[in-house]
Amino acid sequence: MNLSTSGLIIREFHVGESDRLVTVLTRDFGLIRAFASGARSIKGKKQAGTQLLSYGNFAFTERKDTYRITEAECLDVFFALRSDLVKLSLAQYFCELCGALAPEQDDAADYLRVMLNTLKFLETDRLPALQLKAVLELALLSLAGYMPDVSGCAVCGAKSGPMGLDPVGGVALCQNHLTGRCLPLSAGTLQAMRHITGAPVERLFSFTLSPAGMQELGAASEALVKAQLERSFKTLDFYHTLSATE
Ligand SMILES: [Zn+2]
């Protein structure tokens, strides 16, 4: 069977001397793990087209449950990300998170658009890294069915004022119903979370927040990722190590 679609390489392993096993986040078929064999067997600019963070059009063949990339037309390699170790490490976390959340054998167009927009903003310094990270985390969680319910307090339904976020329950709680594991959500941060979890992909980044609010948002989104997925991410730990020394 042959498949053609656009996609982004989110993981790569070198296998032997000239082969690579890559994971592609594809628009039409979700995550596909595929071999990219030696340069001669693939048409087009394969070497650039099948490295981590390459976006392009791909053709795959499938035989006995093994996919191979037969064509790779590279459209963007996010070149400026590759020369900045901190940005690159954040981009690698975005890829690892996407690999944990995106579906297989299903439409993943929104995942791909969120990833491409976020990587482009990161590459061009259009928005602060903390905002990009929080938006991507909340957007991917929401797409994958882990959307936090921040419409109001989960106990009494109160909708306004500062609240807390329970990352394990994935809910907001008012000042009267806070528990020990809640993270603070000021009114502005709460509004930003409501925006991100309700906005269409093209409007995800259209909000402003004070630096303090952005810190809260970043802490809340990261806590949600870890609590909802019940795991940590090596690439995230590495990013924190690097960004702390900046
Ligand atoms: Zn309440």
PDB file of C-alpha atoms and ligand atoms in Angstrom:
ATOM      1  CA  MET A   1       0.000   0.000   0.000  1.00  0.00           C
ATOM      2  CA  ASN A   2       1.212   3.516  -0.808  1.00  0.00           C
ATOM      3  CA  LEU A   3       0.436   6.661   1.195  1.00  0.00           C
ATOM      4  CA  SER A   4       1.131  10.315   0.415  1.00  0.00           C
ATOM      5  CA  THR A   5       0.706  13.163   2.877  1.00  0.00           C
ATOM      6  CA  SER A   6       2.467  16.107   4.440  1.00  0.00           C
ATOM      7  CA  GLY A   7       4.169  15.725   7.787  1.00  0.00           C
ATOM      8  CA  LEU A   8       6.811  16.711  10.295  1.00  0.00           C
ATOM      9  CA  ILE A   9       9.639  14.446  11.481  1.00  0.00           C
ATOM     10  CA  ILE A  10       9.348  14.359  15.269  1.00  0.00           C
ATOM     11  CA  ARG A  11      11.787  11.570  16.082  1.00  0.00           C
ATOM     12  CA  GLU A  12      14.804   9.988  14.448  1.00  0.00           C
ATOM     13  CA  PHE A  13      17.044   7.040  15.207  1.00  0.00           C
ATOM     14  CA  HIS A  14      20.064   6.061  13.215  1.00  0.00           C
ATOM     15  CA  VAL A  15      19.991   2.410  12.215  1.00  0.00           C
ATOM     16  CA  GLY A  16      23.166   0.979  10.751  1.00  0.00           C
ATOM     17  CA  GLU A  17      25.307   3.140   8.472  1.00  0.00           C
ATOM     18  CA  SER A  18      22.807   4.851   6.242  1.00  0.00           C
ATOM     19  CA  ASP A  19      19.324   4.006   7.482  1.00  0.00           C
ATOM     20  CA  ARG A  20      17.117   5.926   9.831  1.00  0.00           C
ATOM     21  CA  LEU A  21      13.966   4.999  11.681  1.00  0.00           C
ATOM     22  CA  VAL A  22      11.837   8.114  11.954  1.00  0.00           C
ATOM     23  CA  THR A  23       8.460   9.030  13.413  1.00  0.00           C
ATOM     24  CA  VAL A  24       6.440  11.355  11.199  1.00  0.00           C
ATOM     25  CA  LEU A  25       3.474  13.363  12.451  1.00  0.00           C
ATOM     26  CA  THR A  26       1.389  13.234   9.283  1.00  0.00           C
ATOM     27  CA  ARG A  27      -1.622  15.352   8.443  1.00  0.00           C
ATOM     28  CA  ASP A  28      -3.837  12.522   7.232  1.00  0.00           C
ATOM     29  CA  PHE A  29      -2.673   9.388   9.079  1.00  0.00           C
ATOM     30  CA  GLY A  30      -1.337  10.637  12.426  1.00  0.00           C
ATOM     31  CA  LEU A  31       1.937   9.155  13.653  1.00  0.00           C
ATOM     32  CA  ILE A  32       3.778   6.881  11.239  1.00  0.00           C
ATOM     33  CA  ARG A  33       7.015   5.116  12.126  1.00  0.00           C
ATOM     34  CA  ALA A  34       8.993   4.513   8.971  1.00  0.00           C
ATOM     35  CA  PHE A  35      12.401   3.564   7.717  1.00  0.00           C
ATOM     36  CA  ALA A  36      14.286   6.097   5.642  1.00  0.00           C
ATOM     37  CA  SER A  37      16.868   3.966   3.908  1.00  0.00           C
ATOM     38  CA  GLY A  38      20.056   5.040   2.154  1.00  0.00           C
ATOM     39  CA  ALA A  39      20.017   8.167   0.032  1.00  0.00           C
ATOM     40  CA  ARG A  40      20.039   6.402  -3.302  1.00  0.00           C
ATOM     41  CA  SER A  41      16.772   4.583  -2.761  1.00  0.00           C
ATOM     42  CA  ILE A  42      14.734   7.711  -2.162  1.00  0.00           C
ATOM     43  CA  LYS A  43      13.973  10.399  -4.700  1.00  0.00           C
ATOM     44  CA  GLY A  44      14.399  14.033  -3.854  1.00  0.00           C
ATOM     45  CA  LYS A  45      16.360  15.741  -1.138  1.00  0.00           C
ATOM     46  CA  LYS A  46      16.009  12.882   1.274  1.00  0.00           C
ATOM     47  CA  GLN A  47      18.825  13.573   3.680  1.00  0.00           C
ATOM     48  CA  ALA A  48      17.479  16.998   4.638  1.00  0.00           C
ATOM     49  CA  GLY A  49      13.898  15.856   4.282  1.00  0.00           C
ATOM     50  CA  THR A  50      14.013  13.047   6.818  1.00  0.00           C
ATOM     51  CA  GLN A  51      15.950  14.642   9.661  1.00  0.00           C
ATOM     52  CA  LEU A  52      14.364  15.752  12.918  1.00  0.00           C
ATOM     53  CA  LEU A  53      12.106  18.820  12.516  1.00  0.00           C
ATOM     54  CA  SER A  54      11.888  18.558   8.732  1.00  0.00           C
ATOM     55  CA  TYR A  55       8.468  19.420   7.361  1.00  0.00           C
ATOM     56  CA  GLY A  56       7.458  18.343   3.892  1.00  0.00           C
ATOM     57  CA  ASN A  57       5.523  16.033   1.623  1.00  0.00           C
ATOM     58  CA  PHE A  58       6.182  12.352   2.048  1.00  0.00           C
ATOM     59  CA  ALA A  59       5.382   9.180   0.180  1.00  0.00           C
ATOM     60  CA  PHE A  60       5.374   5.883   2.086  1.00  0.00           C
ATOM     61  CA  THR A  61       5.083   2.276   1.088  1.00  0.00           C
ATOM     62  CA  GLU A  62       3.758  -0.260   3.564  1.00  0.00           C
ATOM     63  CA  ARG A  63       4.579  -3.939   3.464  1.00  0.00           C
ATOM     64  CA  LYS A  64       3.974  -6.396   6.290  1.00  0.00           C
ATOM     65  CA  ASP A  65       3.314  -3.564   8.784  1.00  0.00           C
ATOM     66  CA  THR A  66       6.620  -1.877   7.969  1.00  0.00           C
ATOM     67  CA  TYR A  67       6.575   1.574   6.434  1.00  0.00           C
ATOM     68  CA  ARG A  68       9.316   3.000   4.264  1.00  0.00           C
ATOM     69  CA  ILE A  69       9.698   6.555   3.044  1.00  0.00           C
ATOM     70  CA  THR A  70      10.086   6.499  -0.724  1.00  0.00           C
ATOM     71  CA  GLU A  71       9.900  10.241  -1.399  1.00  0.00           C
ATOM     72  CA  ALA A  72      10.561  13.284   0.752  1.00  0.00           C
ATOM     73  CA  GLU A  73       9.993  16.789  -0.571  1.00  0.00           C
ATOM     74  CA  CYS A  74      11.353  19.136   2.071  1.00  0.00           C
ATOM     75  CA  LEU A  75       9.381  22.382   2.594  1.00  0.00           C
ATOM     76  CA  ASP A  76      10.957  23.712   5.803  1.00  0.00           C
ATOM     77  CA  VAL A  77      13.738  22.567   8.132  1.00  0.00           C
ATOM     78  CA  PHE A  78      13.327  25.363  10.750  1.00  0.00           C
ATOM     79  CA  PHE A  79      16.948  26.187  10.147  1.00  0.00           C
ATOM     80  CA  ALA A  80      17.251  28.943  12.773  1.00  0.00           C
ATOM     81  CA  LEU A  81      16.129  26.558  15.525  1.00  0.00           C
ATOM     82  CA  ARG A  82      19.073  24.274  14.900  1.00  0.00           C
ATOM     83  CA  SER A  83      21.753  26.801  15.824  1.00  0.00           C
ATOM     84  CA  ASP A  84      20.193  27.713  19.195  1.00  0.00           C
ATOM     85  CA  LEU A  85      20.613  24.909  21.726  1.00  0.00           C
ATOM     86  CA  VAL A  86      17.928  26.178  24.123  1.00  0.00           C
ATOM     87  CA  LYS A  87      15.342  26.629  21.376  1.00  0.00           C
ATOM     88  CA  LEU A  88      16.289  23.283  19.863  1.00  0.00           C
ATOM     89  CA  SER A  89      15.842  21.526  23.202  1.00  0.00           C
ATOM     90  CA  LEU A  90      12.393  23.107  23.597  1.00  0.00           C
ATOM     91  CA  ALA A  91      11.476  22.041  20.063  1.00  0.00           C
ATOM     92  CA  GLN A  92      12.576  18.490  20.923  1.00  0.00           C
ATOM     93  CA  TYR A  93      10.269  18.519  23.938  1.00  0.00           C
ATOM     94  CA  PHE A  94       7.400  19.672  21.712  1.00  0.00           C
ATOM     95  CA  CYS A  95       8.173  16.698  19.460  1.00  0.00           C
ATOM     96  CA  GLU A  96       8.311  14.217  22.355  1.00  0.00           C
ATOM     97  CA  LEU A  97       5.017  15.520  23.770  1.00  0.00           C
ATOM     98  CA  CYS A  98       3.382  15.311  20.361  1.00  0.00           C
ATOM     99  CA  GLY A  99       4.665  11.755  19.975  1.00  0.00           C
ATOM    100  CA  ALA A 100       2.952  10.857  23.261  1.00  0.00           C
ATOM    101  CA  LEU A 101      -0.378  12.489  22.398  1.00  0.00           C
ATOM    102  CA  ALA A 102      -1.024  12.371  18.646  1.00  0.00           C
ATOM    103  CA  PRO A 103      -3.129   9.504  17.266  1.00  0.00           C
ATOM    104  CA  GLU A 104      -2.085   6.719  14.930  1.00  0.00           C
ATOM    105  CA  GLN A 105      -3.992   5.959  11.742  1.00  0.00           C
ATOM    106  CA  ASP A 106      -6.231   8.970  12.176  1.00  0.00           C
ATOM    107  CA  ASP A 107      -6.462  12.547  10.951  1.00  0.00           C
ATOM    108  CA  ALA A 108      -3.937  14.715  12.794  1.00  0.00           C
ATOM    109  CA  ALA A 109      -4.235  17.961  10.811  1.00  0.00           C
ATOM    110  CA  ASP A 110      -4.794  20.097  13.914  1.00  0.00           C
ATOM    111  CA  TYR A 111      -1.818  18.567  15.738  1.00  0.00           C
ATOM    112  CA  LEU A 112       0.365  19.298  12.717  1.00  0.00           C
ATOM    113  CA  ARG A 113      -0.866  22.899  12.405  1.00  0.00           C
ATOM    114  CA  VAL A 114      -0.297  23.575  16.119  1.00  0.00           C
ATOM    115  CA  MET A 115       3.211  22.114  15.907  1.00  0.00           C
ATOM    116  CA  LEU A 116       4.157  24.032  12.758  1.00  0.00           C
ATOM    117  CA  ASN A 117       2.795  27.353  14.067  1.00  0.00           C
ATOM    118  CA  THR A 118       4.566  26.917  17.397  1.00  0.00           C
ATOM    119  CA  LEU A 119       7.897  25.970  15.793  1.00  0.00           C
ATOM    120  CA  LYS A 120       7.669  28.943  13.412  1.00  0.00           C
ATOM    121  CA  PHE A 121       6.992  31.350  16.287  1.00  0.00           C
ATOM    122  CA  LEU A 122       9.869  29.821  18.262  1.00  0.00           C
ATOM    123  CA  GLU A 123      12.215  30.091  15.297  1.00  0.00           C
ATOM    124  CA  THR A 124      11.353  33.736  14.590  1.00  0.00           C
ATOM    125  CA  ASP A 125      11.116  34.939  18.231  1.00  0.00           C
ATOM    126  CA  ARG A 126       7.585  36.157  17.609  1.00  0.00           C
ATOM    127  CA  LEU A 127       6.420  35.215  21.124  1.00  0.00           C
ATOM    128  CA  PRO A 128       8.116  34.332  24.427  1.00  0.00           C
ATOM    129  CA  ALA A 129       9.198  30.701  24.764  1.00  0.00           C
ATOM    130  CA  LEU A 130       7.142  30.345  27.946  1.00  0.00           C
ATOM    131  CA  GLN A 131       3.953  31.347  26.124  1.00  0.00           C
ATOM    132  CA  LEU A 132       4.668  28.990  23.221  1.00  0.00           C
ATOM    133  CA  LYS A 133       5.325  26.104  25.592  1.00  0.00           C
ATOM    134  CA  ALA A 134       2.150  26.692  27.641  1.00  0.00           C
ATOM    135  CA  VAL A 135      -0.049  27.047  24.562  1.00  0.00           C
ATOM    136  CA  LEU A 136       1.381  23.951  22.909  1.00  0.00           C
ATOM    137  CA  GLU A 137       0.963  21.878  26.074  1.00  0.00           C
ATOM    138  CA  LEU A 138      -2.648  22.955  26.606  1.00  0.00           C
ATOM    139  CA  ALA A 139      -3.543  22.672  22.926  1.00  0.00           C
ATOM    140  CA  LEU A 140      -2.099  19.170  22.500  1.00  0.00           C
ATOM    141  CA  LEU A 141      -3.663  17.976  25.763  1.00  0.00           C
ATOM    142  CA  SER A 142      -7.029  19.337  24.620  1.00  0.00           C
ATOM    143  CA  LEU A 143      -6.791  17.733  21.171  1.00  0.00           C
ATOM    144  CA  ALA A 144      -5.942  14.392  22.799  1.00  0.00           C
ATOM    145  CA  GLY A 145      -8.922  14.454  25.175  1.00  0.00           C
ATOM    146  CA  TYR A 146      -7.207  15.794  28.292  1.00  0.00           C
ATOM    147  CA  MET A 147      -8.716  19.284  28.101  1.00  0.00           C
ATOM    148  CA  PRO A 148      -8.871  20.789  31.603  1.00  0.00           C
ATOM    149  CA  ASP A 149     -12.297  22.067  32.648  1.00  0.00           C
ATOM    150  CA  VAL A 150     -11.638  25.653  33.686  1.00  0.00           C
ATOM    151  CA  SER A 151     -15.155  26.949  33.004  1.00  0.00           C
ATOM    152  CA  GLY A 152     -15.803  27.317  36.741  1.00  0.00           C
ATOM    153  CA  CYS A 153     -15.211  25.748  40.151  1.00  0.00           C
ATOM    154  CA  ALA A 154     -15.716  21.987  39.872  1.00  0.00           C
ATOM    155  CA  VAL A 155     -17.497  21.927  43.270  1.00  0.00           C
ATOM    156  CA  CYS A 156     -19.750  25.012  43.380  1.00  0.00           C
ATOM    157  CA  GLY A 157     -19.659  26.302  39.818  1.00  0.00           C
ATOM    158  CA  ALA A 158     -18.332  29.765  40.741  1.00  0.00           C
ATOM    159  CA  LYS A 159     -16.957  31.365  37.598  1.00  0.00           C
ATOM    160  CA  SER A 160     -15.074  34.495  38.603  1.00  0.00           C
ATOM    161  CA  GLY A 161     -12.189  35.534  40.791  1.00  0.00           C
ATOM    162  CA  PRO A 162      -8.855  33.861  41.355  1.00  0.00           C
ATOM    163  CA  MET A 163      -9.011  30.055  41.487  1.00  0.00           C
ATOM    164  CA  GLY A 164      -6.733  27.076  41.742  1.00  0.00           C
ATOM    165  CA  LEU A 165      -6.009  24.367  39.203  1.00  0.00           C
ATOM    166  CA  ASP A 166      -6.073  20.755  40.323  1.00  0.00           C
ATOM    167  CA  PRO A 167      -3.693  19.173  37.781  1.00  0.00           C
ATOM    168  CA  VAL A 168      -4.677  15.602  38.689  1.00  0.00           C
ATOM    169  CA  GLY A 169      -8.428  16.184  38.360  1.00  0.00           C
ATOM    170  CA  GLY A 170      -7.910  18.573  35.456  1.00  0.00           C
ATOM    171  CA  VAL A 171     -10.356  21.052  37.002  1.00  0.00           C
ATOM    172  CA  ALA A 172     -10.481  24.561  38.472  1.00  0.00           C
ATOM    173  CA  LEU A 173     -11.480  25.116  42.109  1.00  0.00           C
ATOM    174  CA  CYS A 174     -12.551  28.384  43.769  1.00  0.00           C
ATOM    175  CA  GLN A 175     -10.940  29.835  46.898  1.00  0.00           C
ATOM    176  CA  ASN A 176     -13.503  28.034  49.105  1.00  0.00           C
ATOM    177  CA  HIS A 177     -12.801  24.629  47.595  1.00  0.00           C
ATOM    178  CA  LEU A 178      -9.032  24.687  47.006  1.00  0.00           C
ATOM    179  CA  THR A 179      -7.053  21.583  47.878  1.00  0.00           C
ATOM    180  CA  GLY A 180      -3.381  21.235  48.781  1.00  0.00           C
ATOM    181  CA  ARG A 181      -2.302  20.188  45.312  1.00  0.00           C
ATOM    182  CA  CYS A 182      -3.867  23.200  43.530  1.00  0.00           C
ATOM    183  CA  LEU A 183      -1.718  25.666  41.606  1.00  0.00           C
ATOM    184  CA  PRO A 184      -2.736  29.325  41.661  1.00  0.00           C
ATOM    185  CA  LEU A 185      -4.735  30.742  38.746  1.00  0.00           C
ATOM    186  CA  SER A 186      -5.228  34.481  38.935  1.00  0.00           C
ATOM    187  CA  ALA A 187      -8.202  35.907  37.028  1.00  0.00           C
ATOM    188  CA  GLY A 188      -6.020  36.783  34.008  1.00  0.00           C
ATOM    189  CA  THR A 189      -4.406  33.349  33.871  1.00  0.00           C
ATOM    190  CA  LEU A 190      -7.795  31.671  34.140  1.00  0.00           C
ATOM    191  CA  GLN A 191      -9.043  33.758  31.223  1.00  0.00           C
ATOM    192  CA  ALA A 192      -5.972  32.820  29.156  1.00  0.00           C
ATOM    193  CA  MET A 193      -6.540  29.104  29.861  1.00  0.00           C
ATOM    194  CA  ARG A 194     -10.185  29.440  28.829  1.00  0.00           C
ATOM    195  CA  HIS A 195      -9.060  31.127  25.629  1.00  0.00           C
ATOM    196  CA  ILE A 196      -6.485  28.455  24.733  1.00  0.00           C
ATOM    197  CA  THR A 197      -8.776  25.519  25.462  1.00  0.00           C
ATOM    198  CA  GLY A 198     -11.637  27.065  23.461  1.00  0.00           C
ATOM    199  CA  ALA A 199      -9.914  28.784  20.543  1.00  0.00           C
ATOM    200  CA  PRO A 200      -9.537  27.447  17.000  1.00  0.00           C
ATOM    201  CA  VAL A 201      -5.940  26.618  16.044  1.00  0.00           C
ATOM    202  CA  GLU A 202      -5.327  29.907  14.205  1.00  0.00           C
ATOM    203  CA  ARG A 203      -6.299  31.988  17.257  1.00  0.00           C
ATOM    204  CA  LEU A 204      -4.529  29.954  19.969  1.00  0.00           C
ATOM    205  CA  PHE A 205      -1.768  32.517  20.487  1.00  0.00           C
ATOM    206  CA  SER A 206      -4.009  35.611  20.370  1.00  0.00           C
ATOM    207  CA  PHE A 207      -3.979  36.633  24.010  1.00  0.00           C
ATOM    208  CA  THR A 208      -1.848  38.757  26.284  1.00  0.00           C
ATOM    209  CA  LEU A 209      -0.868  38.108  29.868  1.00  0.00           C
ATOM    210  CA  SER A 210       1.386  39.821  32.413  1.00  0.00           C
ATOM    211  CA  PRO A 211       4.809  38.229  33.028  1.00  0.00           C
ATOM    212  CA  ALA A 212       3.559  36.946  36.399  1.00  0.00           C
ATOM    213  CA  GLY A 213       0.434  35.533  34.773  1.00  0.00           C
ATOM    214  CA  MET A 214       2.565  33.833  32.117  1.00  0.00           C
ATOM    215  CA  GLN A 215       4.623  32.161  34.848  1.00  0.00           C
ATOM    216  CA  GLU A 216       1.409  30.857  36.438  1.00  0.00           C
ATOM    217  CA  LEU A 217       0.128  29.649  33.085  1.00  0.00           C
ATOM    218  CA  GLY A 218       3.432  27.883  32.384  1.00  0.00           C
ATOM    219  CA  ALA A 219       3.470  26.170  35.773  1.00  0.00           C
ATOM    220  CA  ALA A 220      -0.169  25.095  35.402  1.00  0.00           C
ATOM    221  CA  SER A 221       0.201  23.706  31.871  1.00  0.00           C
ATOM    222  CA  GLU A 222       3.361  21.767  32.720  1.00  0.00           C
ATOM    223  CA  ALA A 223       1.777  20.337  35.881  1.00  0.00           C
ATOM    224  CA  LEU A 224      -1.231  19.260  33.807  1.00  0.00           C
ATOM    225  CA  VAL A 225       0.979  17.444  31.302  1.00  0.00           C
ATOM    226  CA  LYS A 226       2.814  15.516  34.015  1.00  0.00           C
ATOM    227  CA  ALA A 227      -0.298  14.709  36.071  1.00  0.00           C
ATOM    228  CA  GLN A 228      -2.587  13.800  33.180  1.00  0.00           C
ATOM    229  CA  LEU A 229      -0.010  11.656  31.369  1.00  0.00           C
ATOM    230  CA  GLU A 230       1.495  10.338  34.618  1.00  0.00           C
ATOM    231  CA  ARG A 231       5.016  10.674  33.304  1.00  0.00           C
ATOM    232  CA  SER A 232       7.895  13.056  32.864  1.00  0.00           C
ATOM    233  CA  PHE A 233       9.814  13.880  29.705  1.00  0.00           C
ATOM    234  CA  LYS A 234      13.598  13.656  29.354  1.00  0.00           C
ATOM    235  CA  THR A 235      13.581  16.416  26.763  1.00  0.00           C
ATOM    236  CA  LEU A 236      11.676  18.690  29.168  1.00  0.00           C
ATOM    237  CA  ASP A 237      14.171  18.067  31.970  1.00  0.00           C
ATOM    238  CA  PHE A 238      16.994  18.826  29.541  1.00  0.00           C
ATOM    239  CA  TYR A 239      15.298  22.061  28.426  1.00  0.00           C
ATOM    240  CA  HIS A 240      14.951  23.171  32.060  1.00  0.00           C
ATOM    241  CA  THR A 241      18.618  22.403  32.690  1.00  0.00           C
ATOM    242  CA  LEU A 242      19.647  24.536  29.728  1.00  0.00           C
ATOM    243  CA  SER A 243      17.203  27.405  30.178  1.00  0.00           C
ATOM    244  CA  ALA A 244      18.101  27.755  33.866  1.00  0.00           C
ATOM    245  CA  THR A 245      21.687  28.619  32.936  1.00  0.00           C
ATOM    246  CA  GLU A 246      20.733  31.239  30.324  1.00  0.00           C
TER     247      GLU A 246
HETATM  248 ZN    ZN B   1     -16.156  26.410  44.651  1.00  0.00          ZN
END
